Coordinates of C-alpha atoms in Angstrom, one line a residue:
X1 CA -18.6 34.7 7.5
X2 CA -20.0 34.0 4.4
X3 CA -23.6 34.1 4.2
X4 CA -26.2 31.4 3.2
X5 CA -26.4 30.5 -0.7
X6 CA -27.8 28.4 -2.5
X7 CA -26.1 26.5 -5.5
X8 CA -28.1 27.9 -7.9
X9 CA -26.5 31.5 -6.8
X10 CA -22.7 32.4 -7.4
X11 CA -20.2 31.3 -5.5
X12 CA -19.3 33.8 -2.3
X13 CA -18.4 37.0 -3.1
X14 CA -48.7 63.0 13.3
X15 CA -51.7 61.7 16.5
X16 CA -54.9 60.7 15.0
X17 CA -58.1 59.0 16.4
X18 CA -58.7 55.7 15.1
X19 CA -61.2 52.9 15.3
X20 CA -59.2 50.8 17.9
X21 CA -58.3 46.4 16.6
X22 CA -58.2 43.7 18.1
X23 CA -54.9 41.9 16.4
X24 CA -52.9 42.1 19.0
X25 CA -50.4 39.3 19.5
X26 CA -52.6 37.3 22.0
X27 CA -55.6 37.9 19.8
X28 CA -55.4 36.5 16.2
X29 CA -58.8 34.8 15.4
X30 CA -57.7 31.0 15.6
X31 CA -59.3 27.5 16.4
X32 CA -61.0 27.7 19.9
X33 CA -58.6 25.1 20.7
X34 CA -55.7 27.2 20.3
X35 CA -55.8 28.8 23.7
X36 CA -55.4 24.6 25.3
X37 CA -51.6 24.9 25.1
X38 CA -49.3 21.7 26.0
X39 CA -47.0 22.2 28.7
X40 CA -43.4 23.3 28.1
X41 CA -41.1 21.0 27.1
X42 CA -37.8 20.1 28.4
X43 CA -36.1 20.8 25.2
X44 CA -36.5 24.6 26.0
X45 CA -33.2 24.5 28.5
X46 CA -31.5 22.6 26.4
X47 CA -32.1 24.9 23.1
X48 CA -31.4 27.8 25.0
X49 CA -27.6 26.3 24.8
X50 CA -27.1 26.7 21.4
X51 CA -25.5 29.0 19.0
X52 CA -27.7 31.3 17.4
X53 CA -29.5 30.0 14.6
X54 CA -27.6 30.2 10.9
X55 CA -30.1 31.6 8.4
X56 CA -30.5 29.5 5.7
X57 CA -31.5 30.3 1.8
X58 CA -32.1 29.0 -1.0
X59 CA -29.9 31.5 -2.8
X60 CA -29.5 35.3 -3.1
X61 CA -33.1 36.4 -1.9
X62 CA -32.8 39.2 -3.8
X63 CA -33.1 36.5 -7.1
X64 CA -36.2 34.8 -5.2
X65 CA -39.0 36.7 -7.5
X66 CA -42.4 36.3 -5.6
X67 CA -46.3 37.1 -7.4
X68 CA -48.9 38.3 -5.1
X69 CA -52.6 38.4 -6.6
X70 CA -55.9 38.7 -5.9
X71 CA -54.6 42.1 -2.8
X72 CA -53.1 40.2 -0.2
X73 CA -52.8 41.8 3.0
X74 CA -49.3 44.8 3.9
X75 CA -48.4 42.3 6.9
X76 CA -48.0 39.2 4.8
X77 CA -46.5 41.5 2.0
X78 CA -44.0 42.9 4.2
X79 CA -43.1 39.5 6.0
X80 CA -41.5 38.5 2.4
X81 CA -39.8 41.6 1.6
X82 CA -38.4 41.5 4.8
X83 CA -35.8 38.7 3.6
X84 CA -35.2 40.7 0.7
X85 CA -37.2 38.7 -2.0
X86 CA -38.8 40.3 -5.1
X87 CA -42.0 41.0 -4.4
X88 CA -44.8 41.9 -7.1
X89 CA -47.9 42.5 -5.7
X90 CA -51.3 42.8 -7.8
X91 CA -54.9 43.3 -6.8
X92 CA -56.7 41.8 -8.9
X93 CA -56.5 37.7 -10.4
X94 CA -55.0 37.2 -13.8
X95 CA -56.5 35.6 -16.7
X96 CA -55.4 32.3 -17.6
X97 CA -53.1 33.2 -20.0
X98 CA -51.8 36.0 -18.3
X99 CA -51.1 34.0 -15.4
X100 CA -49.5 31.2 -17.2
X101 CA -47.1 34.0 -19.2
X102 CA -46.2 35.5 -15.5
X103 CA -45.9 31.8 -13.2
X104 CA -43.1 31.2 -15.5
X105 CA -40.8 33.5 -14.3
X106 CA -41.6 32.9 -10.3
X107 CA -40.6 31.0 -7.6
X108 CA -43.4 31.6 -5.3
X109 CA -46.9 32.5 -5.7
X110 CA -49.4 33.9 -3.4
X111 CA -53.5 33.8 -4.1
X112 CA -56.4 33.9 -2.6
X113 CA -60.4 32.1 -3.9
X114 CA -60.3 33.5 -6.9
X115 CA -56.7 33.0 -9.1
X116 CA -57.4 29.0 -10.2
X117 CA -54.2 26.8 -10.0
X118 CA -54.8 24.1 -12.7
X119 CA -52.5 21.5 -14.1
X120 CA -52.4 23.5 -17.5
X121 CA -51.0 26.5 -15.3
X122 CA -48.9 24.3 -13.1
X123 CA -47.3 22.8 -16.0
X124 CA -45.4 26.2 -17.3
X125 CA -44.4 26.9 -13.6
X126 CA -40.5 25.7 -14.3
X127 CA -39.7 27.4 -11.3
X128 CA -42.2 27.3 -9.0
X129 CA -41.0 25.7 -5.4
X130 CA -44.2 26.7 -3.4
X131 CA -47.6 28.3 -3.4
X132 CA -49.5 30.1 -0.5
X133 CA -53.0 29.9 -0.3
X134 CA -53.9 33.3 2.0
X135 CA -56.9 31.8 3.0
X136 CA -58.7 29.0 4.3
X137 CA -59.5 27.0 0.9
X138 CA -57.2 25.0 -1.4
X139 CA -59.4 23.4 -4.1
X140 CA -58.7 26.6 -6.5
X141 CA -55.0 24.6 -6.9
X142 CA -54.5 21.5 -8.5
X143 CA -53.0 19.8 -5.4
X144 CA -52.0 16.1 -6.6
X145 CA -50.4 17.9 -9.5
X146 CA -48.5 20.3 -7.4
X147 CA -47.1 17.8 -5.5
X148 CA -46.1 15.0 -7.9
X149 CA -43.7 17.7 -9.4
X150 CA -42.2 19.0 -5.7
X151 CA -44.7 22.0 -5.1
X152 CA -45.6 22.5 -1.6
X153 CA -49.1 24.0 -0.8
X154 CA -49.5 26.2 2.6
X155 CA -52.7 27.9 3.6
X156 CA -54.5 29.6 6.6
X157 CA -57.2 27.0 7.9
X158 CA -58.0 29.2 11.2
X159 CA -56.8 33.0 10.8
X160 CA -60.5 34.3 9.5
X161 CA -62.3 31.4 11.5
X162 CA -63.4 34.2 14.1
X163 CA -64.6 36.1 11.4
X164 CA -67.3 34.2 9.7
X165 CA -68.5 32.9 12.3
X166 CA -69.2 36.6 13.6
X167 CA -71.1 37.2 10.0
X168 CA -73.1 33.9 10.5
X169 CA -74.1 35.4 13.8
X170 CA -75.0 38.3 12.5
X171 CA -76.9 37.0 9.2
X172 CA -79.3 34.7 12.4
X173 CA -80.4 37.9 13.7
X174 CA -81.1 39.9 10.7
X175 CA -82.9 36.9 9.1
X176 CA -84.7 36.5 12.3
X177 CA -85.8 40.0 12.5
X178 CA -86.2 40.6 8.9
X179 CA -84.3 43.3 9.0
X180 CA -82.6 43.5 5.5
X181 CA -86.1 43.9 4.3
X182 CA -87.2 46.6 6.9
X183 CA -83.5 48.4 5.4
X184 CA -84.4 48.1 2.0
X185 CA -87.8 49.7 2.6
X186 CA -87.0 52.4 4.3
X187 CA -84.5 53.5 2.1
X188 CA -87.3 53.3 -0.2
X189 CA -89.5 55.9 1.9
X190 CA -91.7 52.8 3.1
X191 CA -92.4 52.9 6.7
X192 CA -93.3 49.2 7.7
X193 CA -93.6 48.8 11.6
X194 CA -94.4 44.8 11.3
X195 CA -93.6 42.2 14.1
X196 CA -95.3 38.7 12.4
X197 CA -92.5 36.2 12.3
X198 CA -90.2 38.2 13.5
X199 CA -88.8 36.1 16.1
X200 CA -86.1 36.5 18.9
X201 CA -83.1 33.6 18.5
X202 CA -83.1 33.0 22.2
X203 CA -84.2 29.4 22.6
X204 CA -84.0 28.6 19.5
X205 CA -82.2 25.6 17.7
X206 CA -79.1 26.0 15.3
X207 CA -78.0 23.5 13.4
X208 CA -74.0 23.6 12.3
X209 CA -73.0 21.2 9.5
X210 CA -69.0 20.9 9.6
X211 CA -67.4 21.2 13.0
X212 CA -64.3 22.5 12.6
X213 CA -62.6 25.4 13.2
X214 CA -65.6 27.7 11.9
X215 CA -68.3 25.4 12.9
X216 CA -67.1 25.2 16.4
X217 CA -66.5 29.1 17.2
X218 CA -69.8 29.1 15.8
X219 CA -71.0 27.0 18.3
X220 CA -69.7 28.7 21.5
X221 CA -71.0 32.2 20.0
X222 CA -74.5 30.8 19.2
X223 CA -74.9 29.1 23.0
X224 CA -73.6 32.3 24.6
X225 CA -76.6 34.0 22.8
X226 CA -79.2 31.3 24.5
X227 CA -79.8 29.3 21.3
X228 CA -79.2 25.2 21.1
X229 CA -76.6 24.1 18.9
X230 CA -76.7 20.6 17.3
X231 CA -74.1 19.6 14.9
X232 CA -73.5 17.0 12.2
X233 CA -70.1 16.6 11.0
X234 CA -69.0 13.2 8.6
X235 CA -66.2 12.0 12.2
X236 CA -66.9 11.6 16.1
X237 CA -66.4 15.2 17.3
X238 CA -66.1 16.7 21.3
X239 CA -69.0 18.9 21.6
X240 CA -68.3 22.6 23.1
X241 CA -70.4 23.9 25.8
X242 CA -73.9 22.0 25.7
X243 CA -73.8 21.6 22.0
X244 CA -74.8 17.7 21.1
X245 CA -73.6 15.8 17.6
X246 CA -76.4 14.1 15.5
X247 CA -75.9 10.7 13.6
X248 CA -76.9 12.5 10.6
X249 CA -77.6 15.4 8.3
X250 CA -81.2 14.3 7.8
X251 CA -81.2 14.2 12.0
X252 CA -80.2 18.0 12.1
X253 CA -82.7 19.3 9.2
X254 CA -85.6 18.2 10.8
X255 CA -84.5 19.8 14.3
X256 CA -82.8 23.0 13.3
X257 CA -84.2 26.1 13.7
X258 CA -81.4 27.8 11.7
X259 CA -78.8 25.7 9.5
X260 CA -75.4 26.8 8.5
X261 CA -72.7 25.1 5.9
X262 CA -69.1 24.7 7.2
X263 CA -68.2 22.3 4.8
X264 CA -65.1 22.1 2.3
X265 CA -66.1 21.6 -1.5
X266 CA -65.7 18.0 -1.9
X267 CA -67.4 15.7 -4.4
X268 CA -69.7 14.0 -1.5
X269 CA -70.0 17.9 -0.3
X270 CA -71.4 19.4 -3.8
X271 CA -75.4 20.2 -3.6
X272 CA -75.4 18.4 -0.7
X273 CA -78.7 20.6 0.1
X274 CA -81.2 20.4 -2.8
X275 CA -84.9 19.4 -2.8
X276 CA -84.6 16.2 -1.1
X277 CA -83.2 18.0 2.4
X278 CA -85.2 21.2 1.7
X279 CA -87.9 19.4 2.4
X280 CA -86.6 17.7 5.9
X281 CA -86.2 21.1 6.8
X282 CA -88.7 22.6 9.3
X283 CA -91.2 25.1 7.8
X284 CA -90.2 28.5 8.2
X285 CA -86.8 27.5 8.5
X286 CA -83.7 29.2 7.4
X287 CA -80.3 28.5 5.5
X288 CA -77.0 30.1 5.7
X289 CA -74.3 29.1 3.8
X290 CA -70.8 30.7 4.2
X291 CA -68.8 27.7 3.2
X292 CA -68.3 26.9 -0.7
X293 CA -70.5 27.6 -3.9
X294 CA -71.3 24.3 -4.6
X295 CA -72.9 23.1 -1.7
X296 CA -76.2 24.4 -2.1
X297 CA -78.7 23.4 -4.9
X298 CA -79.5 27.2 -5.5
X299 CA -82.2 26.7 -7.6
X300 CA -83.5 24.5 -5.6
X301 CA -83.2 27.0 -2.3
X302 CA -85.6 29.5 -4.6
X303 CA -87.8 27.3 -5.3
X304 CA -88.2 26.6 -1.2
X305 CA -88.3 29.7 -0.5
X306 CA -91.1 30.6 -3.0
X307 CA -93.2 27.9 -1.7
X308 CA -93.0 29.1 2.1
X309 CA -91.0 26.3 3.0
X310 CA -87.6 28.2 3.7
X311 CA -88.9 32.0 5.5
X312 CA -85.3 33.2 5.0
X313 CA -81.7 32.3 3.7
X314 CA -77.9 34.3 3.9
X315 CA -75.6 33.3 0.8
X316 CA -72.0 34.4 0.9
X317 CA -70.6 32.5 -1.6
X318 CA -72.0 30.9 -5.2
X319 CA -71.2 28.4 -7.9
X320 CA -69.7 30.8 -10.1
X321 CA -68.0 34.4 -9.0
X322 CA -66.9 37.0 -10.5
X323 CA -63.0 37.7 -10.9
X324 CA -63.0 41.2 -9.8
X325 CA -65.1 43.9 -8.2
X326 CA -67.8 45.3 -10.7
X327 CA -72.3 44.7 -12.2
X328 CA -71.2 41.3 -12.8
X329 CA -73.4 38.9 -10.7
X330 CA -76.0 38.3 -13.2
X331 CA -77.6 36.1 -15.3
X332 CA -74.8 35.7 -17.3
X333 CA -72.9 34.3 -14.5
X334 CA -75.2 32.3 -12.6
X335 CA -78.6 31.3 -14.7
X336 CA -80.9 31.7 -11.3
X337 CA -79.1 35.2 -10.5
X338 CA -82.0 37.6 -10.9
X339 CA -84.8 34.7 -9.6
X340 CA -81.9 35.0 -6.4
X341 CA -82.2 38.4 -6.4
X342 CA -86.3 38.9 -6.5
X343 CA -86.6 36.8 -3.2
X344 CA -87.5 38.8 -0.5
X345 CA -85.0 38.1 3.4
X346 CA -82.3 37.1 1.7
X347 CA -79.1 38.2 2.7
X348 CA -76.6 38.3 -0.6
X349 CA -72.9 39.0 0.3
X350 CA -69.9 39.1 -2.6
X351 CA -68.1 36.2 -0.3
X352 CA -66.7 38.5 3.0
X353 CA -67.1 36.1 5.4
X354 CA -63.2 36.2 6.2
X355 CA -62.9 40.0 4.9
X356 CA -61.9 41.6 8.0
X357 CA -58.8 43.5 8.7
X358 CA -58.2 41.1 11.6
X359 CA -58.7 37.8 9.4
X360 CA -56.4 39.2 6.4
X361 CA -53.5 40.2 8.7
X362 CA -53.7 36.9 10.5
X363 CA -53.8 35.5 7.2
X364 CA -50.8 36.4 6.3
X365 CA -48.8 36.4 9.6
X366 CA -50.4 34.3 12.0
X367 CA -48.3 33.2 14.7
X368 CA -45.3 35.7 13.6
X369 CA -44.8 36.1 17.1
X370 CA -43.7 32.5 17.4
X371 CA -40.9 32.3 14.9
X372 CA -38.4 30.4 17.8
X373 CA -36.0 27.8 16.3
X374 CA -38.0 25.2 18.3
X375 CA -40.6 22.8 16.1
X376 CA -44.4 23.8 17.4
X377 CA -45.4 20.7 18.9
X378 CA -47.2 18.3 16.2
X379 CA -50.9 19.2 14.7
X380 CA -51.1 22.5 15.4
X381 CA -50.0 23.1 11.6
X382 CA -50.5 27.0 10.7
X383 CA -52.1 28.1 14.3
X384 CA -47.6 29.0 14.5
X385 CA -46.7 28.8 10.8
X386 CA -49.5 30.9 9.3
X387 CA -48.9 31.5 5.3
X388 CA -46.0 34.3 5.0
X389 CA -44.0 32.7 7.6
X390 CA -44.4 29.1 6.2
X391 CA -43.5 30.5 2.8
X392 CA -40.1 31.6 4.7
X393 CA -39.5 28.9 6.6
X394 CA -40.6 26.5 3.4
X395 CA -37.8 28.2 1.3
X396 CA -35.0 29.1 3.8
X397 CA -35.4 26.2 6.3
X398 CA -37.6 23.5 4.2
X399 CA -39.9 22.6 6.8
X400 CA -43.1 21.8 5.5
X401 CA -45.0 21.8 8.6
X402 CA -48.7 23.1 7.8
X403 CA -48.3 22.2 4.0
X404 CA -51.5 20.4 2.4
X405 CA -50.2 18.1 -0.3
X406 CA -46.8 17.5 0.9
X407 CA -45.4 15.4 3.9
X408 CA -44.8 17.2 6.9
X409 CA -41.2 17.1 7.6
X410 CA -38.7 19.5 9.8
X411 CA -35.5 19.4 11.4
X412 CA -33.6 21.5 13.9
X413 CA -32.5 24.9 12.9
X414 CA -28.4 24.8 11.9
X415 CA -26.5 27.4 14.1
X416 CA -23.4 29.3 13.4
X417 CA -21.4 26.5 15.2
X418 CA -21.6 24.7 12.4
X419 CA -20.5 27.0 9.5
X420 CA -19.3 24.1 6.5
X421 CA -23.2 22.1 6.9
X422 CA -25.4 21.8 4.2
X423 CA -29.2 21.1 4.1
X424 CA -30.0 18.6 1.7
X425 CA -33.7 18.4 0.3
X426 CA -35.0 15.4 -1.7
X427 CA -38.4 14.9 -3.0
X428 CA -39.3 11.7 -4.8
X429 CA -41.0 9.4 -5.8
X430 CA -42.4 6.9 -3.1
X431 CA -40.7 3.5 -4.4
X432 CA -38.4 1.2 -2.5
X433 CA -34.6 1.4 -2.1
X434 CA -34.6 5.2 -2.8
X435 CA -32.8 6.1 1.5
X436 CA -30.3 3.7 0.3
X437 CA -29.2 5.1 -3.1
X438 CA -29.7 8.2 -1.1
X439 CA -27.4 7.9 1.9
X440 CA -24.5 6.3 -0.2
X441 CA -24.4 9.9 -2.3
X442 CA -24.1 11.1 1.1
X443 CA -21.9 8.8 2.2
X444 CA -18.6 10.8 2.1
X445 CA -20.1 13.0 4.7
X446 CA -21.2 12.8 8.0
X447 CA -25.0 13.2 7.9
X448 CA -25.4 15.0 12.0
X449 CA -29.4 14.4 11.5
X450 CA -32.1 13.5 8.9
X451 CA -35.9 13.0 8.3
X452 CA -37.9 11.0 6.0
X453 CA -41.9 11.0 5.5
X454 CA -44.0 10.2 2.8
X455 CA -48.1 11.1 1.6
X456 CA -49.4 8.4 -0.7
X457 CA -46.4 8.6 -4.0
X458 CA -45.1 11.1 -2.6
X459 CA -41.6 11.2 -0.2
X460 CA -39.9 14.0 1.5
X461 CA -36.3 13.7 2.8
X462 CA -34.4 16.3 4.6
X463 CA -30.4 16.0 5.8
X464 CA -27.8 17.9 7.4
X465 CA -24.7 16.7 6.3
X466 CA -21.5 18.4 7.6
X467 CA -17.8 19.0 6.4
X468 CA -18.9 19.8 2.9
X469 CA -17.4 22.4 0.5
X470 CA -19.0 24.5 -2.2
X471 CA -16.9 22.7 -4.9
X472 CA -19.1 19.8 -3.4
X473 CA -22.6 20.8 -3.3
X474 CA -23.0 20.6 -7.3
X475 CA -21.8 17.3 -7.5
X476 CA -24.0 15.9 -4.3
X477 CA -27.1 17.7 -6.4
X478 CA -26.2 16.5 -9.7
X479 CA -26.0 12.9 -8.3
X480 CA -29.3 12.8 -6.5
X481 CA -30.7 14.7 -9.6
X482 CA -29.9 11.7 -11.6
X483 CA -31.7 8.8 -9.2
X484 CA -34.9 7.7 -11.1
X485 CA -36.8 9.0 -7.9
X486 CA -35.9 12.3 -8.3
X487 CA -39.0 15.1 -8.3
X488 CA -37.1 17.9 -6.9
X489 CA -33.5 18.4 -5.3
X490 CA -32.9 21.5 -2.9
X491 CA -29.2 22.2 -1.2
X492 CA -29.5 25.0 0.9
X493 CA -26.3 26.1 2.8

């Protein structure tokens, strides 16, 4: 049988001891919601029926040329080569220039915080069908961009969730304690046996701004250690455990004990803590911050801190970071950097709040063990389709269920019952009239199932047409090509 192609292909033709993980299949870090699982639906008996599933593609995967930056994680590396794409894989981000010289030439990219996505870069990306974000954050790419000209955007909102919520536990007791500072002295040679405000968290009152995925592991963590969460998040959200939502953010300074940032970086979100809510915050408070750069005033936090007001504070991320490992947090790069650096019990981490071995494999493969022809039921987004696998599925399949900037849109797999079908993909613009113009280029072939959704201008179609022949496909792709609408036409077959 001749395999999947796409029409812009050819026509056929030793034992060791180890520190022991916890990825197992059943334990990938995800929302503390993921273990709630619907009950089984009917279609199960009915899917069991059919043929096996055809694999569709593009075309040739060996012609499907794929950038990693920025070190993303073996697992999620060897998902892709595992369909026989080209895979280049770097450790480092590229310069501007450098990246616009190698998008060019790429169908898919992969990045993590650092490699920035801008419309200048976006526009010399000719090729470009899809770009995976392998991690939780998405405003390093020019979204709105990316999808006006067809470019789906996947990350991973829950794989590392586990994982800095772990850190923020761990940056409460050592900021509690002191204990950075006791460290630092004694590898000094200064023995300093001190117990004044040095306090144990038990009964104390933590404060969570952002309730999501993070914020809410965070919150069943911090309760099972005796403390008393509160949370203020911008929507009505179910509290875990005994934790209780406050009206507002002004509500949770004044209570809280200990208050963390789980917030994306959003215009409303940027320096959202700066003098005015230092000072609602209770004396001999502290801050942690292991959300985005630009949430927190930084100045501003040394400024508490030097007054007394703020007894302690745990920074994981920054306005500005460097691109690569090396003496580079500075003055150069932040002004404040060495004030930063003076304070005494502050925690400073070079943004490892999802660098675990656990979070990066999850990144990259979450849910690989649930790569079934059957849709996941509706919201849970990447908990299945985590950013390799929705890469593969996005370019062999086009379902773009767990994308960002695109609608989210799947249909059945084909099976190899149905050898002459074709998968037709249509992106475009969202104006009246275009399902019409649409189905009557389909029209000369019967069109077994088809989808439509749209997110704001934006339109995604998909439809399996069947009893279609090679000599065919150009001419169905060159027609819906030419309809005004047209962002982007895919035929996969």
């Amino acid at each position: 049988m001749t395999p999947a192609r796409d029409i812009q292909g050819n026509p056929p033709a030793a034992v060791q001891r180890s520190v022991s993980h916890s990825w197992g299949q059943r334990n990938l870090s995800t929302s503390p919601t993921a273990t709630f699982n619907s009950p089984p639906s009917s279609w199960g008996g009915a899917l069991a029926q059919r043929g096996a599933p055809k694999q569709l593609q593009p075309f040739n995967t060996q012609d499907i040329k794929i950038l990693l930056l920025e070190n993303v994680n073996q697992t999620g590396q060897d998902t892709l080569r595992a369909q026989g794409y080209q895979v280049e894989s770097l450790k480092t981000s590229l310069p501007e220039d450098q990246l616009i010289e190698r998008i060019r030439h790429v169908h898919v990219i992969g990045i993590r915080s650092k490699t920035r996505l801008t419309e200048r870069v976006l526009r010399e990306a000719k090729n470009l069908l899809v770009v995976g974000c392998f991690c939780i954050g998405t405003n390093q790419v020019d979204l709105d961009y990316a999808a006006r000209h067809g470019i789906a955007v996947f990350n991973s909102p829950f794989a590392n969730s586990r994982s800095v919520a772990e850190l923020v536990i761990a940056e409460i007791i050592v900021l509690a304690r002191q204990l950075g500072d006791r460290s630092s002295e004694m590898h000094r040679g200064t023995w300093n046996k001190v117990s004044a405000k040095c306090w144990e968290i038990r009964g104390k009152t933590l404060g969570i701004v952002g309730y999501g995925h993070i914020g809410s592991q965070l919150s069943v963590l911090a309760e099972a250690m005796g403390m008393n969460v509160i949370y203020y998040d911008v929507v009505t959200l179910m509290a875990l455990g005994t934790s209780r939502q406050v009206p507002t953010l002004e509500n949770l300074l004044e209570e809280a004990d200990f208050v963390t940032l789980h917030v994306p970086d959003l215009p409303e979100t940027r320096n959202m803590i700066s003098t005015a809510q230092l000072d609602r915050m209770k004396n001999g408070s502290y801050l942690i911050n292991a959300s985005r750069g630009s949430v927190v005033d930084i100045a501003a936090l040394i400024k508490a801190m030097r007054l007394g007001k703020v007894a302690g504070a745990a920074l994981d991320v920054y306005p500005h970071e460097p691109a690569a490992n090396g003496d580079y947090f500075n003055n150069n790069l932040n002004h404040w950097g060495e004030d930063l650096r003076s304070l005494n019990n502050v925690i400073l981490t070079p943004h490892i709040g999802g660098s675990t071995e656990e979070a990066q494999r999850a990144i990259g493969v979450e849910g690989e063990h649930s790569c079934c022809s059957s849709p996941p039921a509706s919201g849970h987004s990447l908990t299945l389709f985590a950013v390799a696998e929705a890469l593969v599925r996005y370019i062999n399949q086009g379902i773009t269920v767990g994308s960002v900037n695109m609608p989210e849109a799947q249909l059945r797999s084909l099976t190899l019952d149905e050898p002459d079908h074709a998968r037709v993909i249509y992106i475009h613009r969202n104006v009246p009239g275009v399902l019409r113009k649409v189905n009557e280029i389909l029209g000369d072939h019967n069109v077994d199932k088809q989808i439509s959704d749209s997110r704001g201008d934006v339109a995604y179609l998909m439809a399996d047409i069947s009893n279609v022949r090679y000599s065919e496909i150009k001419d169905i792709s060159d027609s819906l090509d030419g309809l005004s609408s047209c962002i982007m036409t895919r035929i996969l077959y």
